[in-house]
mmCIF file of C-alpha atoms and ligand atoms in Angstrom:
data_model
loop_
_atom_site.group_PDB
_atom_site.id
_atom_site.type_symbol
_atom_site.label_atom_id
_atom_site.label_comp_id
_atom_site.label_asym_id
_atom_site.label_seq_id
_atom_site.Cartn_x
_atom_site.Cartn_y
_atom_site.Cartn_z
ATOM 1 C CA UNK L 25 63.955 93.665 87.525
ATOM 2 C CA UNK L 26 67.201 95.369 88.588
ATOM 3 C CA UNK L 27 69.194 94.336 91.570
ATOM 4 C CA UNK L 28 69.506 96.082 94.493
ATOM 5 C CA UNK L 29 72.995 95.383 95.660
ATOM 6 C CA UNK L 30 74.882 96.982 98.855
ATOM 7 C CA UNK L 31 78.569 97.062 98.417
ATOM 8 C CA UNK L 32 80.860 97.380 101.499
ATOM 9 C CA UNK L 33 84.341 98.450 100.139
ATOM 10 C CA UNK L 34 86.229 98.048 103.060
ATOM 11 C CA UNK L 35 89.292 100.121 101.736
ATOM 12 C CA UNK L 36 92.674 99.790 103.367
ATOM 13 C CA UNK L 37 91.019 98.979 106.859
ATOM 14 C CA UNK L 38 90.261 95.228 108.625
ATOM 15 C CA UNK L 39 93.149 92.764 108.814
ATOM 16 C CA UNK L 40 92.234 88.966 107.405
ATOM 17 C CA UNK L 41 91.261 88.022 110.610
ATOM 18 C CA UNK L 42 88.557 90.448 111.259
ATOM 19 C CA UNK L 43 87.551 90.585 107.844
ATOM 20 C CA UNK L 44 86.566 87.182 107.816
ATOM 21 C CA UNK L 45 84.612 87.200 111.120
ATOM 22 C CA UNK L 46 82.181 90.037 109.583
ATOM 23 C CA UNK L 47 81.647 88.000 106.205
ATOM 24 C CA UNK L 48 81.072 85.301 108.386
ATOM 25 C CA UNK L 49 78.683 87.644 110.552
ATOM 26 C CA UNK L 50 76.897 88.847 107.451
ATOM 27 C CA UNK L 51 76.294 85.752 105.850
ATOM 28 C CA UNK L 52 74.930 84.042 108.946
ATOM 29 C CA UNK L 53 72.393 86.803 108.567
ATOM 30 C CA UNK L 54 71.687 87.909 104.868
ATOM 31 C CA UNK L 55 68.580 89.492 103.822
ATOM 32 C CA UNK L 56 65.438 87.165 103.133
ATOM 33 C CA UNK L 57 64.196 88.778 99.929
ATOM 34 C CA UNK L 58 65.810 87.395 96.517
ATOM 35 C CA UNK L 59 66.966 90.804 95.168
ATOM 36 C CA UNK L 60 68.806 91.462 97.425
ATOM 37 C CA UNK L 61 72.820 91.329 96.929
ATOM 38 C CA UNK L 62 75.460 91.459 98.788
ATOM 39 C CA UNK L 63 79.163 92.790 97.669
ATOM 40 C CA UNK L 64 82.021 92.715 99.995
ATOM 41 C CA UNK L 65 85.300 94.467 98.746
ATOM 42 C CA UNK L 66 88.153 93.613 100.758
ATOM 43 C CA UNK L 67 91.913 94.345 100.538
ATOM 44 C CA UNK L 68 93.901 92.326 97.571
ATOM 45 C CA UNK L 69 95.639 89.854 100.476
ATOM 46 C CA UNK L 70 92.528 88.287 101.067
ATOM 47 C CA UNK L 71 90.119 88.903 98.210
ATOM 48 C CA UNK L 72 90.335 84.866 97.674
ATOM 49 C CA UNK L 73 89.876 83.782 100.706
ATOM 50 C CA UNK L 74 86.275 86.183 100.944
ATOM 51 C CA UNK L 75 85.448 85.127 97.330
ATOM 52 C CA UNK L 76 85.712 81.699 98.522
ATOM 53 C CA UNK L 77 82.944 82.436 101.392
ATOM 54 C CA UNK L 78 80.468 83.725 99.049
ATOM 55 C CA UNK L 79 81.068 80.420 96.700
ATOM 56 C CA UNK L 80 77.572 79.160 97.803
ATOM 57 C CA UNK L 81 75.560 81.724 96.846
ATOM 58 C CA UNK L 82 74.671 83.953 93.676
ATOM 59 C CA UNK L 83 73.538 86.650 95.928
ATOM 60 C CA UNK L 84 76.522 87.095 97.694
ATOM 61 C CA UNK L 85 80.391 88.115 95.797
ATOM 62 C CA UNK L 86 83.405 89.725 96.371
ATOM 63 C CA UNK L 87 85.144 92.745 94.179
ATOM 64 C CA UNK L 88 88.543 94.637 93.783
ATOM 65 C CA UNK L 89 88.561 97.682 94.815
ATOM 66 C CA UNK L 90 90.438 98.868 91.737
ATOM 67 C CA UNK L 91 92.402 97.094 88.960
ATOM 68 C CA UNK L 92 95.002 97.290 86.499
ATOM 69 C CA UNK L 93 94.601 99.444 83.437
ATOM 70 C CA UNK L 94 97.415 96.703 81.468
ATOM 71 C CA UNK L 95 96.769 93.355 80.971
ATOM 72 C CA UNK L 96 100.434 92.222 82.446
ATOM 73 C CA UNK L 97 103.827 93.009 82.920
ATOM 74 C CA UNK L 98 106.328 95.027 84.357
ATOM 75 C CA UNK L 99 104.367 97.040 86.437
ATOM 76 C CA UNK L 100 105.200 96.021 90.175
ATOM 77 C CA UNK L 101 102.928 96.287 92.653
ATOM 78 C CA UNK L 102 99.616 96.285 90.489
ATOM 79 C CA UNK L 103 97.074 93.780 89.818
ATOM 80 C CA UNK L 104 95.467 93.244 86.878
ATOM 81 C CA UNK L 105 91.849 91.893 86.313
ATOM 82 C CA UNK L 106 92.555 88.882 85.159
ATOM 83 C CA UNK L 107 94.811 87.846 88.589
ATOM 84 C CA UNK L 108 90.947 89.088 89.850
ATOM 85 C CA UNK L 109 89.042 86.943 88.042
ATOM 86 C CA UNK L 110 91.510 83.996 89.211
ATOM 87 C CA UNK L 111 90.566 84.592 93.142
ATOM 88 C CA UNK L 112 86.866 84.211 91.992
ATOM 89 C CA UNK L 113 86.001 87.887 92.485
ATOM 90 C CA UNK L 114 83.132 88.434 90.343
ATOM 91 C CA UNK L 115 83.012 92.573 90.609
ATOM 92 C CA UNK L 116 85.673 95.431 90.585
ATOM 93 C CA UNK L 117 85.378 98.815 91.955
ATOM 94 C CA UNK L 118 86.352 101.511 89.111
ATOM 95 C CA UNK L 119 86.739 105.494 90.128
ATOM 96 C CA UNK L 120 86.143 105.951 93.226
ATOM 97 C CA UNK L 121 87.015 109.216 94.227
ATOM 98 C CA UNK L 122 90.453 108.442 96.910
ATOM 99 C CA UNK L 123 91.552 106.755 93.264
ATOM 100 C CA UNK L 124 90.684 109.861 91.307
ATOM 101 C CA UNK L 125 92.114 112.456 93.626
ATOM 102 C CA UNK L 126 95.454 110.279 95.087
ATOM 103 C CA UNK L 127 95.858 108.538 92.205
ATOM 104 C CA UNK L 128 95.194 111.365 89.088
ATOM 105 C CA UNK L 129 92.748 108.432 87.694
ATOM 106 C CA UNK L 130 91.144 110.286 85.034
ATOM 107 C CA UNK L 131 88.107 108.881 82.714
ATOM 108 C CA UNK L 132 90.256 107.911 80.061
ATOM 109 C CA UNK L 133 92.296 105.955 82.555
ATOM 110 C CA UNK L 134 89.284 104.663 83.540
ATOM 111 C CA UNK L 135 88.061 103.391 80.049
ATOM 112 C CA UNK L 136 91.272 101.187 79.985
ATOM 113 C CA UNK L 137 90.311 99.879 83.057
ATOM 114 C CA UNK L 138 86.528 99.067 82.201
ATOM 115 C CA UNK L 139 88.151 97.153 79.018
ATOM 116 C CA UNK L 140 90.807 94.591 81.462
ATOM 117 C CA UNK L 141 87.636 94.320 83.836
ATOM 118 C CA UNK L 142 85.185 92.808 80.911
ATOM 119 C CA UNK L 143 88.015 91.312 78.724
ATOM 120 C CA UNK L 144 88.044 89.350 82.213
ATOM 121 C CA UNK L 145 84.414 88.148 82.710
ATOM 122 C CA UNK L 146 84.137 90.968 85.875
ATOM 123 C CA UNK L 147 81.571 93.314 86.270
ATOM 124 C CA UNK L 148 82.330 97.022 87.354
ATOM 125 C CA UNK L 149 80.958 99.107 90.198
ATOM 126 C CA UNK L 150 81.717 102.613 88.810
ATOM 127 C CA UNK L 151 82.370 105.542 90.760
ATOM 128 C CA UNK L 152 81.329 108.972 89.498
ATOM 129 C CA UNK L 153 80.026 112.187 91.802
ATOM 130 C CA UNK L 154 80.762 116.041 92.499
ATOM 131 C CA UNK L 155 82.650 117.768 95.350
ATOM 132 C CA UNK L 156 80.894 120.501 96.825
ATOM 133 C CA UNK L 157 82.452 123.195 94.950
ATOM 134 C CA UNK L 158 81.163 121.775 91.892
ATOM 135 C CA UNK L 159 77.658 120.977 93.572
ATOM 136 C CA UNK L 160 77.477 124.950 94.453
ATOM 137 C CA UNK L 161 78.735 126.004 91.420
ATOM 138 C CA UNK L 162 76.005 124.021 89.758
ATOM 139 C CA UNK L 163 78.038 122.038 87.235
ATOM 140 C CA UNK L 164 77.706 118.865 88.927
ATOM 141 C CA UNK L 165 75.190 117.743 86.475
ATOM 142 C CA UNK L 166 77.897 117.897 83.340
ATOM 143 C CA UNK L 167 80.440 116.807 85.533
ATOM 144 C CA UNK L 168 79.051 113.325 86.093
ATOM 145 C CA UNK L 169 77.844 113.025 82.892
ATOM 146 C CA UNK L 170 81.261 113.700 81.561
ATOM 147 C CA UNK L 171 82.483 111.019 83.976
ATOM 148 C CA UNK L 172 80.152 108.327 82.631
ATOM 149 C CA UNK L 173 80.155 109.216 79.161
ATOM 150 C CA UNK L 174 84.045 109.447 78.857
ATOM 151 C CA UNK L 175 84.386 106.414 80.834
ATOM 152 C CA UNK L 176 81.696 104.010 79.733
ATOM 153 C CA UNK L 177 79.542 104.935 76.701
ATOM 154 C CA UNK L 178 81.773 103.579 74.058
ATOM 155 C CA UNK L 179 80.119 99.971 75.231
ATOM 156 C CA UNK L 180 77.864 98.061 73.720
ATOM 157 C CA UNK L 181 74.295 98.264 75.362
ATOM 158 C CA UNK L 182 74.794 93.919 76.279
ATOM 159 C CA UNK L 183 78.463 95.305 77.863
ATOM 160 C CA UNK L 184 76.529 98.022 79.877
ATOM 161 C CA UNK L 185 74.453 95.397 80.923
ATOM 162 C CA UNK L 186 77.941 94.569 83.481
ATOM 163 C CA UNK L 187 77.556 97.989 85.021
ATOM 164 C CA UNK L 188 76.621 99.439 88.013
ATOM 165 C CA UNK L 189 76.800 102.875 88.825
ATOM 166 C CA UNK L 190 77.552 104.410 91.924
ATOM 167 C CA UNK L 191 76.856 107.989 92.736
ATOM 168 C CA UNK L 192 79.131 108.946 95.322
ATOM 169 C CA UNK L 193 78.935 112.670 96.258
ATOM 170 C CA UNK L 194 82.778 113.729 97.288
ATOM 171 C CA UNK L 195 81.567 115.959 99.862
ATOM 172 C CA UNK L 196 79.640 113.072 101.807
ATOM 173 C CA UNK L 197 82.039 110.578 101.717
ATOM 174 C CA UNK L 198 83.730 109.738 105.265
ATOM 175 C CA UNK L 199 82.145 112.802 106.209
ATOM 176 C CA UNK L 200 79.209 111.877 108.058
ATOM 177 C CA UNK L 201 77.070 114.309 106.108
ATOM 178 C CA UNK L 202 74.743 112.303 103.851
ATOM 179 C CA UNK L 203 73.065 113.525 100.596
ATOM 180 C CA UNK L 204 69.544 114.515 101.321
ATOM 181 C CA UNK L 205 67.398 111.856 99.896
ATOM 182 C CA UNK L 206 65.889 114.851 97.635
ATOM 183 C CA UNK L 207 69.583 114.792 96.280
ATOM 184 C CA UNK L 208 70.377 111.581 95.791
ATOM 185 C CA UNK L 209 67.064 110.553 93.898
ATOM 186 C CA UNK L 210 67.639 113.745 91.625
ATOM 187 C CA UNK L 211 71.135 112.645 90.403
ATOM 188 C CA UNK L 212 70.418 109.155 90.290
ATOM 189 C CA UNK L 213 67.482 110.092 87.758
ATOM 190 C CA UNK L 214 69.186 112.299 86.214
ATOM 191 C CA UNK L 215 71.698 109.361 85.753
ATOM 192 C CA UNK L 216 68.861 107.036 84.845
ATOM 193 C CA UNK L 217 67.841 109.467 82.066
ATOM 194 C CA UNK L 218 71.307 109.792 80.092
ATOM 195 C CA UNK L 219 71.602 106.037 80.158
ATOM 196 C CA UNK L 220 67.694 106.004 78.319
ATOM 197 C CA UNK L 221 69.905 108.953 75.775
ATOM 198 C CA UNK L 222 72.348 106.708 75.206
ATOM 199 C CA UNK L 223 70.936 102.877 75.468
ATOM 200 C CA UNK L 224 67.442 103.040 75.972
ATOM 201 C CA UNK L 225 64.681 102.319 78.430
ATOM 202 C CA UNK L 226 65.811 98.812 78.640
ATOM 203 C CA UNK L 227 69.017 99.081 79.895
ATOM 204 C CA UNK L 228 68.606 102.210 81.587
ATOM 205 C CA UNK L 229 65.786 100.405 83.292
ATOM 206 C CA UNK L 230 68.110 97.136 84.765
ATOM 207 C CA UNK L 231 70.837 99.202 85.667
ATOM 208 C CA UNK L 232 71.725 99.562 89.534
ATOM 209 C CA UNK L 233 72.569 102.504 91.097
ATOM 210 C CA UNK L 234 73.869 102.757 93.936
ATOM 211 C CA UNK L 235 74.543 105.921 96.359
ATOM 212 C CA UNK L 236 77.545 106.535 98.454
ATOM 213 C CA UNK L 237 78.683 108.796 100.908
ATOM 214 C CA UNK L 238 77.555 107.835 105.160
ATOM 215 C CA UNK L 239 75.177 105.755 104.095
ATOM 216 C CA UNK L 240 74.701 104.169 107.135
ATOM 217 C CA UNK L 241 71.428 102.426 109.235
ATOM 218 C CA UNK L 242 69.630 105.135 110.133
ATOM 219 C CA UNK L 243 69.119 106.766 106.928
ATOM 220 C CA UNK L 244 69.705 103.881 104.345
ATOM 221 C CA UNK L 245 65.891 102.765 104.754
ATOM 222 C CA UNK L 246 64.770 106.187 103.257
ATOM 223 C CA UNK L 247 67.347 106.439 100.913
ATOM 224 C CA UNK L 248 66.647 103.064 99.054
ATOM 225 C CA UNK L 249 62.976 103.597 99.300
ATOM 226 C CA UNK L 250 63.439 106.296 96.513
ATOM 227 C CA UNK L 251 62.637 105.097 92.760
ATOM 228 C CA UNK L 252 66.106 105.184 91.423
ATOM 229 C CA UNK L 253 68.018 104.266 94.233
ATOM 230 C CA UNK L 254 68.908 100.327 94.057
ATOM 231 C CA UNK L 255 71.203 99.786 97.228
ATOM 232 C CA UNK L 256 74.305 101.580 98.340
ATOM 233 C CA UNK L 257 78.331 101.471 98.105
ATOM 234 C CA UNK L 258 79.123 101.667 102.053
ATOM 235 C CA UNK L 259 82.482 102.997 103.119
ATOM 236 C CA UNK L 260 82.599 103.648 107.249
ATOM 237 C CA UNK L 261 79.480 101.753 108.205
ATOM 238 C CA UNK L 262 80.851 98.239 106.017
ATOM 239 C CA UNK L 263 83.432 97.840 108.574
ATOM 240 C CA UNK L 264 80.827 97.101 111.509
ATOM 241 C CA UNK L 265 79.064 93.834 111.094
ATOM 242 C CA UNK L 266 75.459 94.607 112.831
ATOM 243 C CA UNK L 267 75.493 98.389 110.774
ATOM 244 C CA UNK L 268 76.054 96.863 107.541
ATOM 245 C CA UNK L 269 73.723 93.982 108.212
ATOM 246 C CA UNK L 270 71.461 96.870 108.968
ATOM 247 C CA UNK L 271 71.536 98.427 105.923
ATOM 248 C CA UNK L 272 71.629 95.298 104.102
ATOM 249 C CA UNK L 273 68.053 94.841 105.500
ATOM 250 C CA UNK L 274 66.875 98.314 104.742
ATOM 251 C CA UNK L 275 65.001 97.951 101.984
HETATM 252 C C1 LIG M 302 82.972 105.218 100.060
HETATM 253 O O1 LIG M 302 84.125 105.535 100.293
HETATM 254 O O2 LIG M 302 82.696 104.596 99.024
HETATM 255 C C2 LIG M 302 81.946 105.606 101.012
HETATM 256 C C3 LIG M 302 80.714 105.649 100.616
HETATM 257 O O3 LIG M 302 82.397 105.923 102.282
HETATM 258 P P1 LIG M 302 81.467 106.297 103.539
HETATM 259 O O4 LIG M 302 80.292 105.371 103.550
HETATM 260 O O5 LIG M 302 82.362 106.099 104.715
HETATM 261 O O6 LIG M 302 81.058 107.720 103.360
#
């Protein structure tokens, strides 16, 4: 059975201080049901000191929000996977869109990234999804395919087995305008379906994927009650303990 995970990436907002009071809020309060997991991505400066707080359970881990695409170096100012691994993060968040658009990451970037991430034991959230021009010009479908396909399908089907998708529409992202669940389910089947082309049911089967994009309490429960939808990445509503409890208990 696959997980269903929900993954608060808490991107350049909460200081140490009040990131540590809502880990400590969550896991005072985590979700009853075993498949249910819990991802916190915090800022570099403290990713240790979270990791350390989820030492005592399986269900619960920190990630990067990015990595390194070189192994080490002269490249100031970067961190590299394996300085991730070392803080006891056990997941890193690859492509999400602010990295793609501010930071012209592009899917061959990406790749490099993916290879530092499992060359150090960590397994990757990975970020693909449309903006609306795309969505209305009705090449969405391609696009994300391209993104997963350039990005990921040159691993083995045990390496894919260290994957989770998220399907982050740009246009709902810190927007406050959520994909219908009608359009969430269809990508993340359609999603579902490529990984069957390329790995079979097995794999395609155990993957997670996630949604993104104001996911918050109020719609999360219908959201992860469709088929393909295992759990969310949650931007905005990660940064408020009781929400992302909340969702964490929506499904
Ligand atoms: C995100 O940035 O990954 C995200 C999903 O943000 P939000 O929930 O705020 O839309």
């Amino acid at each position: 059975m696959r997980k269903n995970i929900v993954a608060g990436n808490w991107k350049m907002n909460l200081n140490r201080t009040e990131g540590i009071a809502l880990v400590e809020d969550v896991l005072a309060k985590l979700p009853t049901d075993n498949n249910t997991h819990v991802v916190f991505a915090p800022s570099f400066v403290y990713l240790h000191k979270v990791a350390k707080m989820c030492a005592n359970t399986s269900k619960v881990a920190a990630a990067a929000q990015d990595c390194s695409s070189n192994e080490k170096g002269a490249f100031t100012g970067e961190i590299s996977a394996n300085m991730i691994a070392s803080c006891n993060a056990r997941y890193v968040v690859l492509g999400h869109s602010e990295r793609r658009a501010n930071f012209k990451e592009s899917n061959e970037l990406l790749k490099t990234k993916v290879g530092q991430a499992f060359t150090n034991n960590l397994k990757v959230i990975f970020c693909c999804g449309e903006s609306l021009v795309q969505r209305e010009s009705g090449v969405h479908f391609d696009w994300i395919n391209t993104q997963i396909s350039e990005s990921l399908f040159h691993l083995s089907s045990e390496e894919f087995k260290n994957i989770v998708i998220a399907y982050e529409p740009i246009w709902a992202i810190g927007t406050g305008v959520t994909a219908s669940t009608d359009q969430a389910q269809e990508i993340h089947a359609f999603i579902r379906n490529i990984l069957v082309d390329q790995y079979g049911l097995e794999v395609a089967l155990s993957t997670s994927i996630l949604y993104g994009g104001s996911c918050k309490p109020s719609n999360a429960k219908e959201l992860f009650a469709s088929q393909d939808i295992d759990g969310g990445l949650i931007g905005g509503a990660s940064l408020n303990s009781d929400d992302f409890i909340a969702i964490t208990q929506s499904f």
